[in-house]
XYZ file of C-alpha atoms in Angstrom:
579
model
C -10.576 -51.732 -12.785
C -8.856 -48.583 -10.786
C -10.470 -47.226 -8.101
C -10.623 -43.450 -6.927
C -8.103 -42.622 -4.634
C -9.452 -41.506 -1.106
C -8.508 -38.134 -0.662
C -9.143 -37.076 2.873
C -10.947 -34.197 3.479
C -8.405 -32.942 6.148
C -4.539 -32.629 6.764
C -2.382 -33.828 3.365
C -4.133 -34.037 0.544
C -2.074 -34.827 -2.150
C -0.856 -38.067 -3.628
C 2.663 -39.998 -3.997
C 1.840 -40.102 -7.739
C 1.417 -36.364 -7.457
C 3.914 -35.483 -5.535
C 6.471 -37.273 -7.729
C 4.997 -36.006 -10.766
C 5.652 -32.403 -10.326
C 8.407 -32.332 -6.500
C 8.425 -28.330 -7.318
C 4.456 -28.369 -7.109
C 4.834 -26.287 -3.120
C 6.676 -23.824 -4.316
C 5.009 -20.410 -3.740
C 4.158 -18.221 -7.106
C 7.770 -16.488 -8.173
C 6.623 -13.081 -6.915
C 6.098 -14.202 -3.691
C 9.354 -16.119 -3.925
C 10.921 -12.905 -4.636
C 9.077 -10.778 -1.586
C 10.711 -13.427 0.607
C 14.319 -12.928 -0.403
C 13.911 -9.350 -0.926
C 12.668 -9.184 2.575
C 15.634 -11.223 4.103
C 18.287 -9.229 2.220
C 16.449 -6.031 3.004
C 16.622 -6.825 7.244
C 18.892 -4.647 9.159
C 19.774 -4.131 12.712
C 18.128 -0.695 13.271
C 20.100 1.819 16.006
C 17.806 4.976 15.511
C 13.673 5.294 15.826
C 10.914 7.627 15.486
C 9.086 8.568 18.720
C 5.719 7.421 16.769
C 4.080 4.647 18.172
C 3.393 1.231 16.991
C -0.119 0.696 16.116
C -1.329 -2.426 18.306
C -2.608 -4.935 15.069
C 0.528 -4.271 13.454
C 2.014 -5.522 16.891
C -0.031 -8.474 17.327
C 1.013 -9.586 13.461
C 4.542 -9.889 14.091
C 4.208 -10.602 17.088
C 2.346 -13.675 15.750
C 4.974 -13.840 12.956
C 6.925 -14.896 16.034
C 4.835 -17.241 17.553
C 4.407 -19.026 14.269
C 8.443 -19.699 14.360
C 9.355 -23.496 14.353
C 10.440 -25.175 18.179
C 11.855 -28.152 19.577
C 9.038 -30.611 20.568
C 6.938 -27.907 19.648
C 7.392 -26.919 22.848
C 6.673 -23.150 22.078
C 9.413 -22.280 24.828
C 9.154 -18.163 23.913
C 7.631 -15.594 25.731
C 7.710 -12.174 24.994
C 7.387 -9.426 27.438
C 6.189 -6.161 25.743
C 7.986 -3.105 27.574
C 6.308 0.298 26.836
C 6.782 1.839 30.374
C 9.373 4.553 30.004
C 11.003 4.006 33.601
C 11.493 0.216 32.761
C 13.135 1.309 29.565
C 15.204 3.834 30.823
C 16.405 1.736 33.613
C 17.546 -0.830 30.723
C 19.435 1.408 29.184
C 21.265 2.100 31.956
C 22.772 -1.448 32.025
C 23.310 -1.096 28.379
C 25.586 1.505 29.241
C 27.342 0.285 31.666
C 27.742 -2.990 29.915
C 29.040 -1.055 26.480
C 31.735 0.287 28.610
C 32.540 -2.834 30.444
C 33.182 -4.498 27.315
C 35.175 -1.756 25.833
C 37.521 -1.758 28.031
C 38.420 -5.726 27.056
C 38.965 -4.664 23.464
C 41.939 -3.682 21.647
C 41.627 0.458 20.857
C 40.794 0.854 17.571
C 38.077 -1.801 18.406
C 36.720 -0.171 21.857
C 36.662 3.337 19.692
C 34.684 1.588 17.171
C 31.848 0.138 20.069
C 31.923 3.364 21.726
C 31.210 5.441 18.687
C 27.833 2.814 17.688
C 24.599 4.637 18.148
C 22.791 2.214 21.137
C 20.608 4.707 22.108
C 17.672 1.874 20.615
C 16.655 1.283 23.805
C 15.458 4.398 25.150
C 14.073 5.698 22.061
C 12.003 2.848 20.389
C 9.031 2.952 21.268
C 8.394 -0.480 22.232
C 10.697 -3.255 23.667
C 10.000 -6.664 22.996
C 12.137 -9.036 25.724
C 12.366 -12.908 24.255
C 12.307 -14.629 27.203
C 13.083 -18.866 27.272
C 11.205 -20.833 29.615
C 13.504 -23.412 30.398
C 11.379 -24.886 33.545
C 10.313 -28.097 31.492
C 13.262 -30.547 31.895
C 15.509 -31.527 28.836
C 14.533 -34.945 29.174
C 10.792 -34.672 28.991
C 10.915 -32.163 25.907
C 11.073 -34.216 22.320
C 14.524 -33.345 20.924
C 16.101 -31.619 24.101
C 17.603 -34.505 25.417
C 20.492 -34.870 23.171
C 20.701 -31.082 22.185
C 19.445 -29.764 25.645
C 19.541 -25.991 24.116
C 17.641 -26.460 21.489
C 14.688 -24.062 23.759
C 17.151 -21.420 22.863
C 17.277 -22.015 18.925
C 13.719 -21.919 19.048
C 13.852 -18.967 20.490
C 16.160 -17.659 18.304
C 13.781 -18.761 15.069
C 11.152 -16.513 16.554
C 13.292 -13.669 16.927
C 14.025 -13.930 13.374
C 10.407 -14.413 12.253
C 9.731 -11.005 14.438
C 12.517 -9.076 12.485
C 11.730 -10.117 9.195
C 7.961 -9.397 9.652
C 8.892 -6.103 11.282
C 10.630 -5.327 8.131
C 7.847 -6.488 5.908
C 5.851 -3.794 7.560
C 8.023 -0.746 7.611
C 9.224 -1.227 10.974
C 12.966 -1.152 12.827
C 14.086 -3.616 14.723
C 17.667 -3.841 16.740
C 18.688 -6.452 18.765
C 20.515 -5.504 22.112
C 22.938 -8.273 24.469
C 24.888 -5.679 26.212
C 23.027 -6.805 29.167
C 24.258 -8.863 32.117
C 21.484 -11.765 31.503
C 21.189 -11.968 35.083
C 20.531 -7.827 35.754
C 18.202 -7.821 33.112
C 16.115 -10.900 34.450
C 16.340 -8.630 37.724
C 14.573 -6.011 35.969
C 11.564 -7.770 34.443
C 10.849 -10.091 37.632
C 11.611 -13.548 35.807
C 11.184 -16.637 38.155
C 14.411 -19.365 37.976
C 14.691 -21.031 34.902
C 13.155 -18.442 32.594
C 16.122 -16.669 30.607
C 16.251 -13.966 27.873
C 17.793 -13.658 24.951
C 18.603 -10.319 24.702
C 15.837 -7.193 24.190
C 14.404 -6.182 20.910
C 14.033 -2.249 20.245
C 10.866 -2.109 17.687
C 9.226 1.302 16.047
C 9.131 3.212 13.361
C 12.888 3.844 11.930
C 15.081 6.903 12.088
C 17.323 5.366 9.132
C 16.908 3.386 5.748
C 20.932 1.919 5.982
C 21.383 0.443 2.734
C 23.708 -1.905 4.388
C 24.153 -3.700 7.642
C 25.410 -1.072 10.220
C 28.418 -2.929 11.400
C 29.391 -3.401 7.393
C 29.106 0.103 7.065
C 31.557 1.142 10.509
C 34.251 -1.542 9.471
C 33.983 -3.645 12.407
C 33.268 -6.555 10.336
C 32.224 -7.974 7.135
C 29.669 -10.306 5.092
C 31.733 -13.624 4.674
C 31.429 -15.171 1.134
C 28.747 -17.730 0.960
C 31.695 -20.425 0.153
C 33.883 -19.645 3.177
C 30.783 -20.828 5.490
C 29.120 -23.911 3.288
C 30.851 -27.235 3.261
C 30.177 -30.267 1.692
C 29.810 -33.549 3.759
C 31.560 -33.176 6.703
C 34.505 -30.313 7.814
C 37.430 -29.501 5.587
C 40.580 -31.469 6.514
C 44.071 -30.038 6.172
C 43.956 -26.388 6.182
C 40.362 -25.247 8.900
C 38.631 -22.414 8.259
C 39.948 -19.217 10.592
C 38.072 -19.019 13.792
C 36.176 -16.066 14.348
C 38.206 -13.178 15.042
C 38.556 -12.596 18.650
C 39.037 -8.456 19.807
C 40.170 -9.418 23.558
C 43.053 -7.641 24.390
C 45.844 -7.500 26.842
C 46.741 -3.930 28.093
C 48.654 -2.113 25.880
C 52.529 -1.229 26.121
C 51.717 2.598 27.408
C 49.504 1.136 30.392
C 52.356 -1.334 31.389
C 55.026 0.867 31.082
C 53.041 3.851 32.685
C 52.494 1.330 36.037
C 56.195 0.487 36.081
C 56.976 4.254 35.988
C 54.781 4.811 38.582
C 56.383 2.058 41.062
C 60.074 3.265 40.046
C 58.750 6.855 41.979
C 58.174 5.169 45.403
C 60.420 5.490 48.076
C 61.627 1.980 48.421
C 64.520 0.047 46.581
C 63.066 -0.977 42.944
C 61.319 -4.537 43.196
C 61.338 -4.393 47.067
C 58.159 -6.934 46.796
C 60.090 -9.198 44.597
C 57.651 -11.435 42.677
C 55.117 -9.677 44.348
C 55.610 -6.473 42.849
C 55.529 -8.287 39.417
C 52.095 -9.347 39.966
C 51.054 -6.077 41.159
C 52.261 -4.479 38.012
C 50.110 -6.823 36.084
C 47.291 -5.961 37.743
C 47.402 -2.569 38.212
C 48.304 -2.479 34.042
C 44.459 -4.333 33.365
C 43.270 -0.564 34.952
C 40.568 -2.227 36.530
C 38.605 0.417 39.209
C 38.803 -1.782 41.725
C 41.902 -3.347 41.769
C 41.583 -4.077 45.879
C 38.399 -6.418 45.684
C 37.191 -9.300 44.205
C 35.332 -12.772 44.368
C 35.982 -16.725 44.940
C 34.745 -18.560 42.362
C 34.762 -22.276 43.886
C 33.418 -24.888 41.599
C 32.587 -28.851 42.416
C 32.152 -31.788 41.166
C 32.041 -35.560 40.970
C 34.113 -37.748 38.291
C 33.504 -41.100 36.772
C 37.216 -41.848 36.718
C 37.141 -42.339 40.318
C 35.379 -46.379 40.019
C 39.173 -46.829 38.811
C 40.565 -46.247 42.580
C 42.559 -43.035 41.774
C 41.287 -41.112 44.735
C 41.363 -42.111 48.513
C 38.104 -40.667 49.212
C 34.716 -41.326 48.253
C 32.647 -38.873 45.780
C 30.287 -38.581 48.722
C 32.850 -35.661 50.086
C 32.238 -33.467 46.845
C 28.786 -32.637 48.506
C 30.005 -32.178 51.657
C 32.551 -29.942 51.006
C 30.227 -27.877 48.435
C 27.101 -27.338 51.062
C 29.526 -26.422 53.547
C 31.096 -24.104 51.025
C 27.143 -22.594 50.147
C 26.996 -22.363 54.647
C 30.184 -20.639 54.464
C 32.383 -22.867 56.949
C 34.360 -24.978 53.901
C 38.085 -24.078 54.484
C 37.519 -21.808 50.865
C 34.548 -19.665 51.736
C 36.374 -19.201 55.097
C 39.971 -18.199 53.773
C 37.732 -16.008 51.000
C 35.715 -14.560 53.750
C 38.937 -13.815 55.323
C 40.800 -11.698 52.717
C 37.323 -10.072 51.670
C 36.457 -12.004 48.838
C 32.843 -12.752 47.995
C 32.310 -15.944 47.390
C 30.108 -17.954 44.054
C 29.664 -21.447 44.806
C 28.820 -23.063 41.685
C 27.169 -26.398 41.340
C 28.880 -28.749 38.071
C 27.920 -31.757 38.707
C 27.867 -33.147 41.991
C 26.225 -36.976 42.151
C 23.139 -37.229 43.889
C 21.277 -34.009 42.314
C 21.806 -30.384 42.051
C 23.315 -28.911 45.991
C 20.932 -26.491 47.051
C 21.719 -22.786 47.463
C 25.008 -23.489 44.954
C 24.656 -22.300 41.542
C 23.415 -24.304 38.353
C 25.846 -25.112 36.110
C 25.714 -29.085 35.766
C 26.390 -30.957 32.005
C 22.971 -32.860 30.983
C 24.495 -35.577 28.798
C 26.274 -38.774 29.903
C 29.732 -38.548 31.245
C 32.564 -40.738 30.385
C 35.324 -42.060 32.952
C 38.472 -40.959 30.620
C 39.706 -44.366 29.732
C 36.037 -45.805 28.053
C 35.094 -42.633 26.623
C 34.847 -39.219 26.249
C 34.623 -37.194 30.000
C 31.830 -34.997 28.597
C 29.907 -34.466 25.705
C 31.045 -31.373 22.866
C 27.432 -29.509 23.754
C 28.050 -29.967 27.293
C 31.213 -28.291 27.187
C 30.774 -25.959 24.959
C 27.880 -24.929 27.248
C 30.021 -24.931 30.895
C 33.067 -23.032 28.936
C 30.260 -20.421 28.066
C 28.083 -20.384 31.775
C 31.564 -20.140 32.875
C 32.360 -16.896 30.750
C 29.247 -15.544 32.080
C 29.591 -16.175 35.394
C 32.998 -14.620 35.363
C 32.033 -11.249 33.251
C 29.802 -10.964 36.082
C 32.216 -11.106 38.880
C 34.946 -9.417 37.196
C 32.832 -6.007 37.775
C 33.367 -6.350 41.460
C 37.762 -7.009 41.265
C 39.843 -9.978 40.952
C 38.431 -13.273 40.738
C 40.312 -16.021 42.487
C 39.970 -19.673 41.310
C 38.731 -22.785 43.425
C 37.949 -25.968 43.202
C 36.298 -28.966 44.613
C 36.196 -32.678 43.221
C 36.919 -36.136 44.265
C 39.135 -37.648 41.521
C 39.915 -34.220 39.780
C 43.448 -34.302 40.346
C 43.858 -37.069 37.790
C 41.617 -35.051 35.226
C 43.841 -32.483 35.836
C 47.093 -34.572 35.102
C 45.191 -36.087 32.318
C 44.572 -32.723 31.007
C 47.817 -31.224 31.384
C 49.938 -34.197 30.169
C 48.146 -33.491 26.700
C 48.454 -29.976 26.464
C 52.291 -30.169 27.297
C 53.493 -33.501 25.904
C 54.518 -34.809 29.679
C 54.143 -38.872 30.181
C 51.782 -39.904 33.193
C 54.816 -40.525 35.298
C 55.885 -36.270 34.832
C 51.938 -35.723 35.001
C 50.343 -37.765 37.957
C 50.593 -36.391 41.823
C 49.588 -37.301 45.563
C 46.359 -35.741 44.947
C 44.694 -35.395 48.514
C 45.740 -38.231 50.691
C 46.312 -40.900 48.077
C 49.267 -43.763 48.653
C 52.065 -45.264 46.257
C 49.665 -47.593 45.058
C 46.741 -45.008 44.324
C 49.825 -43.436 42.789
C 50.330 -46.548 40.193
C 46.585 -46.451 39.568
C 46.245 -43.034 38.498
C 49.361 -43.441 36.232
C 47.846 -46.235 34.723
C 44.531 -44.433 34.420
C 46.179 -41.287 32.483
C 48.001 -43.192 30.612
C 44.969 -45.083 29.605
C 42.930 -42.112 29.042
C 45.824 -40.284 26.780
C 46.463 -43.329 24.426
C 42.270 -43.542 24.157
C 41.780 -39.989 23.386
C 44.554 -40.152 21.040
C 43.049 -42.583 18.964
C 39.615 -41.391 19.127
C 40.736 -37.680 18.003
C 43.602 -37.658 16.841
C 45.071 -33.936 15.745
C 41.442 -32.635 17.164
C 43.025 -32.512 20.331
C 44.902 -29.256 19.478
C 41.282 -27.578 19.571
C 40.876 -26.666 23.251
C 37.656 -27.421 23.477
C 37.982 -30.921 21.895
C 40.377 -31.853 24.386
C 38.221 -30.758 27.109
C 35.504 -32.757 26.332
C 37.677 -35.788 26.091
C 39.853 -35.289 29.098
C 38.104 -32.445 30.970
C 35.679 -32.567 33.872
C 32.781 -29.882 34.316
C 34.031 -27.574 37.000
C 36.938 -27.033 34.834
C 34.908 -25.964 31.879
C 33.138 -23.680 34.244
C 36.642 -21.986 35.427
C 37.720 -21.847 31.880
C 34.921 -19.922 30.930
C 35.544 -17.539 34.381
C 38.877 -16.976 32.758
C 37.592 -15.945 29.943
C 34.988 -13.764 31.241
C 37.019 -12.164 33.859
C 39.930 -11.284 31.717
C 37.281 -9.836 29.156
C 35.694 -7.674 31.941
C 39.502 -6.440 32.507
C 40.108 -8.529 35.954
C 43.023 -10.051 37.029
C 42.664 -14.179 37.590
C 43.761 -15.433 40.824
C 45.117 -19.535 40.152
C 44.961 -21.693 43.131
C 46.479 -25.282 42.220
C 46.807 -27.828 39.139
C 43.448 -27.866 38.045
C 42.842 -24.090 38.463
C 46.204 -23.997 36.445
C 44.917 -26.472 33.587
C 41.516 -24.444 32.997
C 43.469 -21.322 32.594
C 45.789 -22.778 30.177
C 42.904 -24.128 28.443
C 41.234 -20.739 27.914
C 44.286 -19.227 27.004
C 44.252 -21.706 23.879
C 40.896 -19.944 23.475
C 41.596 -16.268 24.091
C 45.953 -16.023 24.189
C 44.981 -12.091 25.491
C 43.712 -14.201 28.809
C 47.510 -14.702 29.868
C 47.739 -11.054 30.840
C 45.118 -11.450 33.482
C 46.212 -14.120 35.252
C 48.266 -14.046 38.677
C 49.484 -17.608 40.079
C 48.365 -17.536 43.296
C 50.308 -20.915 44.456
C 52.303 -23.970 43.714
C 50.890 -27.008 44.635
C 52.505 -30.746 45.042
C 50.876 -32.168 41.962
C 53.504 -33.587 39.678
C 52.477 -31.152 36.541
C 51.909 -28.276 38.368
C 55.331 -26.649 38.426
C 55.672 -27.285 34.133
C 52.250 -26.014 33.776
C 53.297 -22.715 35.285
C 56.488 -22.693 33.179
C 54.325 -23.325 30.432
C 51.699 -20.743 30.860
C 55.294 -17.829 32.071
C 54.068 -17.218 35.747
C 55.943 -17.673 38.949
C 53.587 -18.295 42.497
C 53.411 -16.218 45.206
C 52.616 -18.711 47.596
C 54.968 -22.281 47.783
C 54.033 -23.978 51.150
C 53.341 -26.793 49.522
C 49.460 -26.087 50.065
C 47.099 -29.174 48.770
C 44.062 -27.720 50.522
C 42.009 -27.298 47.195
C 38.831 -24.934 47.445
C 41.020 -21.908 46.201
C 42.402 -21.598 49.454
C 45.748 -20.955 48.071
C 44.133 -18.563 45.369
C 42.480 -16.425 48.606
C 45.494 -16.491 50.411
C 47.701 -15.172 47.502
C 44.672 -12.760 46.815
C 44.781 -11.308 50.300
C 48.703 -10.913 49.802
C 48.404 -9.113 46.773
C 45.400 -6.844 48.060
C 47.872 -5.129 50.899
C 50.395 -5.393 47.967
C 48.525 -2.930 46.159
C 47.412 -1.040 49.475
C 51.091 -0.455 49.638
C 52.228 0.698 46.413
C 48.924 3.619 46.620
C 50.018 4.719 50.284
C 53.966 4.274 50.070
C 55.870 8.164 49.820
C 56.798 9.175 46.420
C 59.874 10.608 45.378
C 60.367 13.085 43.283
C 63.256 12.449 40.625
């Protein structure tokens, strides 16, 4: 005999049988089908609105198109602040502004023309702004799914930001998206507690266009790839990789250079007088930053598991120190930044024992390697210090130069490690001192680099050519963070202030990134370490400073920073002649 099935009378009801039967039986009817790609094709990026304002149930619906979007855990980590106030708004569109122009002035030209001329007026003339915020209070750990991809709050996010646009569309409305927001300024603005961040804000009304194409299609800035360019099959293409997206960092142009050296050839003083200084203040004055004269310290610690191999003579215990001394302003960094009128950013990348209070966040969330077993960090984690880095140095760029510190027990040998691979040395070229290490701590770290190269040679291979790759495999946090502040601060048109080797290393590293970086940065000394003076070769600078300084902390970056303030102070108050 064959029984009924039990079909329940909630949640799934179909059957296996069924389901095989008929596997396109889900499907939605074709015209429906059709709404849905016509909908997706039809969504733009909308830069010009109506005054009229959105109804409030047409609101709530995509709003709850948003809230239906898929998350992580189902965590639900989105919230969205509704701005209608016009004060708020036009207060946002003030660091819009100033952000547009910020970035401009890090493109080439024809690109900064090209920004310049976009209409961005979205946010002061939609009638409504949407903020996506990301509450990111709930640790990685204890969300389902966040542990091994701890940003996956911000893809979420992200989802629900595309359900909003494509249900604004369905119902008539614009939507733009606008990032030309410092994330911190704009957090500022809207009162968010720590650990709630935004992704941007989200201009919604009625539009002022109907573009039949996407806007930045339409201005040439960029184009639609072809579907096949993007899709691969099974894993990523061997032999001949795809082309990175196409970076529009520039360095300053030949006029600007040759303008500044014109400039210096009018003062009353032999040509060069400052020797290498006057170099450096060439380069500097060439970026055309408005505030050549000022600046930050951007001192970044932490620990390394590479140190249980005995290649440092202190214990990791002195990171902290050093770094909540730094935060109370008495480590020998804060104190020589303090004392050329830097500002200092003490920034938190993973010190053992738990996040030092009053330093900023920036600390990996996966497990960390000790160089010769495996892998120093994991590819999200430093993908995501290279990029809190960037940040952090756009940020500080606004204010001047930004001068380059560190603090670590054990970093010295991640920064041998890391520059024996990107210049072909041996361990024995490679391996320093380091901070009061002996012959036999010496031998050790030797050993250890050389461990750690013929490791992450085998595990990677021709990988290691891809900057970041060879971070994560050699690499320690703090100097994914001042790779990243490279990269920000030369994109926010600052010069970059090195202090020693591992200062050195992350700049290198972000020029493999960004080769337009090189024009921003300024060696501030030369230290001791073995592949310090090759790095420098490598990367076409010559120090200001070599007093064979092995201080860390950036001192050597705020002393050279000081020098090259009065440098400048000189050229602007030194006579002119008039030939």
């Amino acid at each position: 005999m064959t029984w009924a099935r039990p079909v329940p009378v909630i949640g799934d009801a179909t059957s296996a049988a069924a389901r095989a039967g008929d596997p396109r039986a889900w499907a939605l009817p074709q015209e429906r089908r059709d709404a849905l790609y016509e909908v997706v094709a039809a969504r733009r990026d909308i830069r010009r609105f109506r005054p009229d304002p959105v109804p409030p149930d047409v609101l709530g619906r995509v709003l709850a198109a948003a809230h239906a979007a898929p998350s992580v855990g189902h965590s639900q980590p989105w919230r969205f602040i509704v701005v209608e106030d016009a004060e708020i708004r036009e207060r946002a569109a003030v660091l819009t502004d100033r952000a547009r122009h910020v970035q401009a002035a890090g493109l080439d030209p024809e690109s900064a023309r090209r920004l310049l001329d976009l209409q961005l007026e979205g946010v002061r003339e939609a009638p409504c702004g949407v903020v996506v915020c990301c509450d990111r209070r709930a640790p990685a750990a204890g969300v389902l799914g966040r542990a091994t991809f701890p940003d996956a709050d911000l893809w979420s996010c992200a989802c629900a930001i595309e359900n909003l646009w494509l249900a604004a569309r369905a119902e008539g409305l614009g939507l733009g998206w606008v990032t030309l927001f410092e994330p911190a300024d704009l957090a500022g603005l809207l009162g968010l507690p720590e650990g709630v961040v935004t992704l941007g804000w989200l201009c919604l009304g009625w539009p002022d266009e109907r573009p039949p194409a996407p806007g930045l299609e339409r201005t040439g800035w960029s184009r639609r790839l072809p579907l096949d360019e993007v899709v691969f099959r099974d894993r990523w293409p061997a032999g001949a990789r795809p082309a990175a997206p196409r970076s529009r960092l520039r360095a300053p142009d030949q006029r600007a250079v040759v303008s500044v050296r014109d400039e210096a050839d009018r003062l009353l003083t032999p040509p060069g007088a400052l020797g290498v200084l006057d170099r450096a203040v060439d380069r500097v004055l060439a970026l055309g930053h408005p505030r050549p004269a000022a600046g930050s310290l951007l001192l970044a610690g932490a620990d390394h598991p590479v140190c249980r191999h005995g290649v440092s003579a202190y214990g990791t215990s002195v990171t902290r120190e050093v770094l909540a001394a730094a935060v109370a302003g008495e480590a020998a960094g804060t104190v020589a930044a303090r004392t050329a009128g830097l500002a200092p950013c003490v920034v938190d990348a993973g010190v053992e024992g738990g996040p030092v209070p009053g330093a900023v966040g920036a600390r990996p969330v996966g497990e960390r390697g000790d160089l010769v077993g495996a892998d120093a960090l994991g590819p999200d984690d430093a993908a995501a210090l290279v990029s809190r880095g960037r940040a952090l140095g756009g940020r500080l760029a606004r204010d001047g130069l930004v001068a380059l510190g560190e603090v670590g027990t054990g970093n010295t040998t991640v920064a041998a490690a890391l520059a024996a691979a990107l210049l072909g040395l041996g361990p024995e070229e490679a391996v320093g001192l380091g901070s009061g290490a002996d012959s036999r701590t010496v031998d050790r770290k030797r050993d250890v680099v050389g461990a750690a190269l013929a490791r992450a040679r085998r595990a990677h291979g021709g990988r290691l050519r891809d900057p970041l790759v060879l971070l994560a495999a050699l690499g320690g946090p703090e100097i994914a963070v001042l790779a990243g502040a490279a990269l920000g601060a030369a994109a926010g048109g600052a010069a970059v202030v090195l202090d020693g080797l591992a200062t050195g290393v992350a700049a290198a590293l972000a020029v493999r990134l960004e080769p337009a970086v090189s024009a921003h940065l300024v060696a501030g000394q030369r230290s001791r370490e073995g592949a310090h003076a090759p790095l420098l070769r490598h990367l076409g600078l010559e120090p200001l400073l070599d007093l064979r300084i092995r201080a860390g902390e950036g001192v050597g970056a705020c002393l050279a920073a000081g020098l090259l303030q009065d440098a400048v102070a000189l050229r602007a108050s030194t006579a002119r002649t008039s030939g």
